[in-house]
C-alpha atoms as a printed R data frame, in Angstrom:
    type eleno elety resid chain resno       x       y       z
1   ATOM     1    CA   MET     A     1  -3.496 -19.636 -20.225
2   ATOM     2    CA   HIS     A     2  -1.556 -20.505 -16.863
3   ATOM     3    CA   HIS     A     3   0.020 -17.761 -14.819
4   ATOM     4    CA   THR     A     4   2.309 -17.987 -11.794
5   ATOM     5    CA   LEU     A     5   2.120 -14.932  -9.458
6   ATOM     6    CA   VAL     A     6   4.855 -14.183  -7.109
7   ATOM     7    CA   VAL     A     7   3.257 -12.113  -4.441
8   ATOM     8    CA   ASN     A     8   4.980 -10.002  -1.689
9   ATOM     9    CA   ALA     A     9   3.479 -11.602   1.324
10  ATOM    10    CA   ARG     A    10   4.147  -8.328   3.355
11  ATOM    11    CA   ALA     A    11   2.265  -6.018   0.773
12  ATOM    12    CA   SER     A    12  -0.209  -3.931   2.844
13  ATOM    13    CA   THR     A    13  -3.086  -5.188   0.677
14  ATOM    14    CA   VAL     A    14  -2.116  -8.740   1.501
15  ATOM    15    CA   ARG     A    15  -1.640  -8.092   5.131
16  ATOM    16    CA   GLU     A    16  -5.026  -6.346   5.506
17  ATOM    17    CA   ALA     A    17  -7.006  -9.128   3.881
18  ATOM    18    CA   GLY     A    18  -4.739 -12.037   5.185
19  ATOM    19    CA   THR     A    19  -2.609 -14.383   3.066
20  ATOM    20    CA   ASP     A    20  -5.191 -17.112   2.670
21  ATOM    21    CA   ALA     A    21  -8.087 -14.781   1.895
22  ATOM    22    CA   PHE     A    22  -5.903 -12.827  -0.664
23  ATOM    23    CA   GLU     A    23  -4.689 -15.811  -2.443
24  ATOM    24    CA   ALA     A    24  -8.305 -17.222  -2.642
25  ATOM    25    CA   ARG     A    25  -9.400 -13.752  -4.095
26  ATOM    26    CA   ILE     A    26  -6.588 -13.760  -6.717
27  ATOM    27    CA   MET     A    27  -7.442 -17.481  -7.621
28  ATOM    28    CA   ALA     A    28 -11.113 -16.660  -7.975
29  ATOM    29    CA   ALA     A    29 -10.495 -13.680 -10.138
30  ATOM    30    CA   PHE     A    30  -8.305 -15.504 -12.637
31  ATOM    31    CA   GLN     A    31 -10.784 -18.257 -12.614
32  ATOM    32    CA   ALA     A    32 -13.574 -15.938 -13.367
33  ATOM    33    CA   ALA     A    33 -11.486 -14.533 -16.239
34  ATOM    34    CA   GLY     A    34 -11.018 -17.986 -17.695
35  ATOM    35    CA   CYS     A    35  -7.476 -18.562 -16.642
36  ATOM    36    CA   SER     A    36  -5.638 -20.620 -14.325
37  ATOM    37    CA   ALA     A    37  -3.163 -19.185 -11.724
38  ATOM    38    CA   ARG     A    38  -0.663 -20.603  -9.110
39  ATOM    39    CA   VAL     A    39   0.076 -18.153  -6.161
40  ATOM    40    CA   ARG     A    40   3.534 -18.043  -4.493
41  ATOM    41    CA   MET     A    41   3.359 -15.895  -1.440
42  ATOM    42    CA   VAL     A    42   6.926 -14.979  -0.554
43  ATOM    43    CA   HIS     A    43   8.742 -12.890   2.081
44  ATOM    44    CA   PRO     A    44  10.545  -9.797   0.382
45  ATOM    45    CA   ARG     A    45  13.941 -11.421   1.021
46  ATOM    46    CA   GLU     A    46  12.787 -14.467  -1.273
47  ATOM    47    CA   ARG     A    47  11.147 -12.348  -3.952
48  ATOM    48    CA   ASP     A    48  13.971 -11.980  -6.472
49  ATOM    49    CA   ASP     A    49  14.940 -15.851  -6.260
50  ATOM    50    CA   ALA     A    50  11.131 -16.754  -6.659
51  ATOM    51    CA   LEU     A    51  10.704 -14.425  -9.423
52  ATOM    52    CA   THR     A    52  13.759 -15.636 -11.268
53  ATOM    53    CA   LEU     A    53  12.589 -19.266 -11.120
54  ATOM    54    CA   THR     A    54   9.184 -18.105 -12.367
55  ATOM    55    CA   ILE     A    55  10.652 -16.201 -15.251
56  ATOM    56    CA   GLU     A    56  12.752 -19.346 -16.173
57  ATOM    57    CA   ASP     A    57   9.622 -21.644 -16.249
58  ATOM    58    CA   THR     A    58   8.595 -21.418 -19.845
59  ATOM    59    CA   GLY     A    59   5.341 -23.258 -19.150
60  ATOM    60    CA   THR     A    60   3.681 -20.252 -17.421
61  ATOM    61    CA   ILE     A    61   3.303 -16.569 -17.574
62  ATOM    62    CA   PRO     A    62   5.263 -14.903 -14.911
63  ATOM    63    CA   VAL     A    63   3.491 -12.181 -12.897
64  ATOM    64    CA   ILE     A    64   4.906 -10.121  -9.948
65  ATOM    65    CA   ALA     A    65   2.312  -8.675  -7.470
66  ATOM    66    CA   GLY     A    66   3.183  -6.027  -5.013
67  ATOM    67    CA   GLY     A    67   3.187  -2.421  -4.236
68  ATOM    68    CA   ASP     A    68   5.496   0.262  -5.515
69  ATOM    69    CA   GLY     A    69   8.530  -0.860  -3.360
70  ATOM    70    CA   THR     A    70   8.130  -4.445  -4.790
71  ATOM    71    CA   LEU     A    71   7.892  -3.276  -8.380
72  ATOM    72    CA   ASN     A    72  10.785  -0.953  -8.125
73  ATOM    73    CA   GLY     A    73  12.761  -3.678  -6.390
74  ATOM    74    CA   VAL     A    74  12.357  -6.223  -9.277
75  ATOM    75    CA   LEU     A    75  13.143  -3.825 -11.996
76  ATOM    76    CA   PRO     A    76  16.707  -5.182 -12.427
77  ATOM    77    CA   LEU     A    77  15.088  -8.720 -12.948
78  ATOM    78    CA   LEU     A    78  12.572  -7.513 -15.336
79  ATOM    79    CA   MET     A    79  15.206  -5.595 -17.410
80  ATOM    80    CA   HIS     A    80  16.958  -8.885 -18.130
81  ATOM    81    CA   ALA     A    81  14.006 -11.315 -18.167
82  ATOM    82    CA   GLY     A    82  14.171 -11.718 -21.951
83  ATOM    83    CA   ARG     A    83  10.316 -12.442 -21.861
84  ATOM    84    CA   PRO     A    84   7.173 -10.553 -20.907
85  ATOM    85    CA   VAL     A    85   6.369 -10.418 -17.127
86  ATOM    86    CA   GLY     A    86   3.057  -9.421 -15.849
87  ATOM    87    CA   ILE     A    87   2.511  -6.834 -13.370
88  ATOM    88    CA   LEU     A    88  -0.221  -6.801 -10.729
89  ATOM    89    CA   ALA     A    89   0.023  -3.523  -8.910
90  ATOM    90    CA   LEU     A    90  -1.012  -3.614  -5.310
91  ATOM    91    CA   GLY     A    91  -0.512  -1.315  -2.284
92  ATOM    92    CA   THR     A    92  -2.032   1.523  -0.613
93  ATOM    93    CA   VAL     A    93  -0.116   4.221  -2.584
94  ATOM    94    CA   ASN     A    94   0.254   2.392  -5.750
95  ATOM    95    CA   VAL     A    95   1.698   5.170  -7.809
96  ATOM    96    CA   LEU     A    96   2.593   2.852 -10.863
97  ATOM    97    CA   GLY     A    97  -0.887   1.379 -10.982
98  ATOM    98    CA   ARG     A    98  -2.509   4.877 -10.939
99  ATOM    99    CA   ASP     A    99  -0.087   6.135 -13.527
100 ATOM   100    CA   LEU     A   100  -0.979   3.159 -15.761
101 ATOM   101    CA   GLY     A   101  -4.686   3.811 -15.225
102 ATOM   102    CA   LEU     A   102  -5.341   0.854 -13.147
103 ATOM   103    CA   THR     A   103  -7.989   1.884 -10.501
104 ATOM   104    CA   GLY     A   104 -10.645  -0.130  -8.724
105 ATOM   105    CA   THR     A   105 -10.265  -3.463  -7.215
106 ATOM   106    CA   LEU     A   106  -7.963  -6.268  -7.608
107 ATOM   107    CA   GLU     A   107 -10.598  -7.963  -9.814
108 ATOM   108    CA   ASP     A   108 -10.750  -4.900 -12.024
109 ATOM   109    CA   HIS     A   109  -7.000  -5.105 -12.569
110 ATOM   110    CA   ILE     A   110  -7.029  -8.825 -13.687
111 ATOM   111    CA   THR     A   111  -9.889  -8.302 -16.052
112 ATOM   112    CA   PHE     A   112  -8.762  -4.642 -16.978
113 ATOM   113    CA   ASP     A   113 -10.269  -3.796 -20.506
114 ATOM   114    CA   GLY     A   114  -8.901  -0.416 -21.115
115 ATOM   115    CA   GLU     A   115  -6.000   1.223 -22.918
116 ATOM   116    CA   VAL     A   116  -3.500  -1.165 -21.684
117 ATOM   117    CA   GLU     A   117  -1.499  -1.562 -24.918
118 ATOM   118    CA   ARG     A   118  -0.847   2.209 -25.154
119 ATOM   119    CA   LYS     A   119  -0.016   2.712 -21.381
120 ATOM   120    CA   ALA     A   120   2.185  -0.332 -21.432
121 ATOM   121    CA   GLY     A   121   3.989   0.779 -24.528
122 ATOM   122    CA   LEU     A   122   5.022   4.040 -22.670
123 ATOM   123    CA   LEU     A   123   6.246   2.109 -19.863
124 ATOM   124    CA   VAL     A   124   8.324  -0.227 -22.127
125 ATOM   125    CA   ASP     A   125   9.474   2.515 -24.401
126 ATOM   126    CA   GLY     A   126  10.118   4.957 -21.595
127 ATOM   127    CA   LEU     A   127  11.713   2.914 -18.810
128 ATOM   128    CA   LEU     A   128  12.654  -0.674 -19.718
129 ATOM   129    CA   PRO     A   129  14.401  -2.440 -22.508
130 ATOM   130    CA   THR     A   130  12.236  -5.504 -22.337
131 ATOM   131    CA   ALA     A   131   8.473  -6.161 -22.498
132 ATOM   132    CA   ILE     A   132   6.562  -5.760 -19.361
133 ATOM   133    CA   TRP     A   133   2.926  -6.944 -19.666
134 ATOM   134    CA   LEU     A   134   0.027  -5.920 -17.638
135 ATOM   135    CA   ILE     A   135  -2.698  -8.371 -16.682
136 ATOM   136    CA   ALA     A   136  -5.532  -7.751 -19.028
137 ATOM   137    CA   ALA     A   137  -8.269 -10.361 -19.507
138 ATOM   138    CA   CYS     A   138  -5.622 -13.001 -18.967
139 ATOM   139    CA   ASP     A   139  -5.409 -14.330 -22.600
140 ATOM   140    CA   ARG     A   140  -5.307 -10.807 -24.060
141 ATOM   141    CA   LEU     A   141  -1.975  -9.701 -22.541
142 ATOM   142    CA   VAL     A   142  -0.571  -6.836 -24.436
């Protein structure tokens, strides 16, 4: 399964690691989970356009990666995506990730094997009229 990640290049997690190191880490985590991934590091001003293009590409599973500000900022796009979009919650505060039970490392989030379906269902039913999928063992997206 192939994923395209749109990553906020200004997210604190990315800045702390460095963009090249962070991209390599994401690629290695997806590869370890048996999936392929393309990473697009984008400036926040380019985020919406990059995510829209990724959503329109039906040959890939779109994923948005960023902190609470990034995820809140793309909610209008997600509401009208018309297809599932993965979320990789980053950031130092990471309220959304914590609320969904995603704790631990980035690699833990990519290979999460917990109660994703129930938690994602609450998110979809409670907040958004479209499906938002969480990264969960790549080929087992909820």
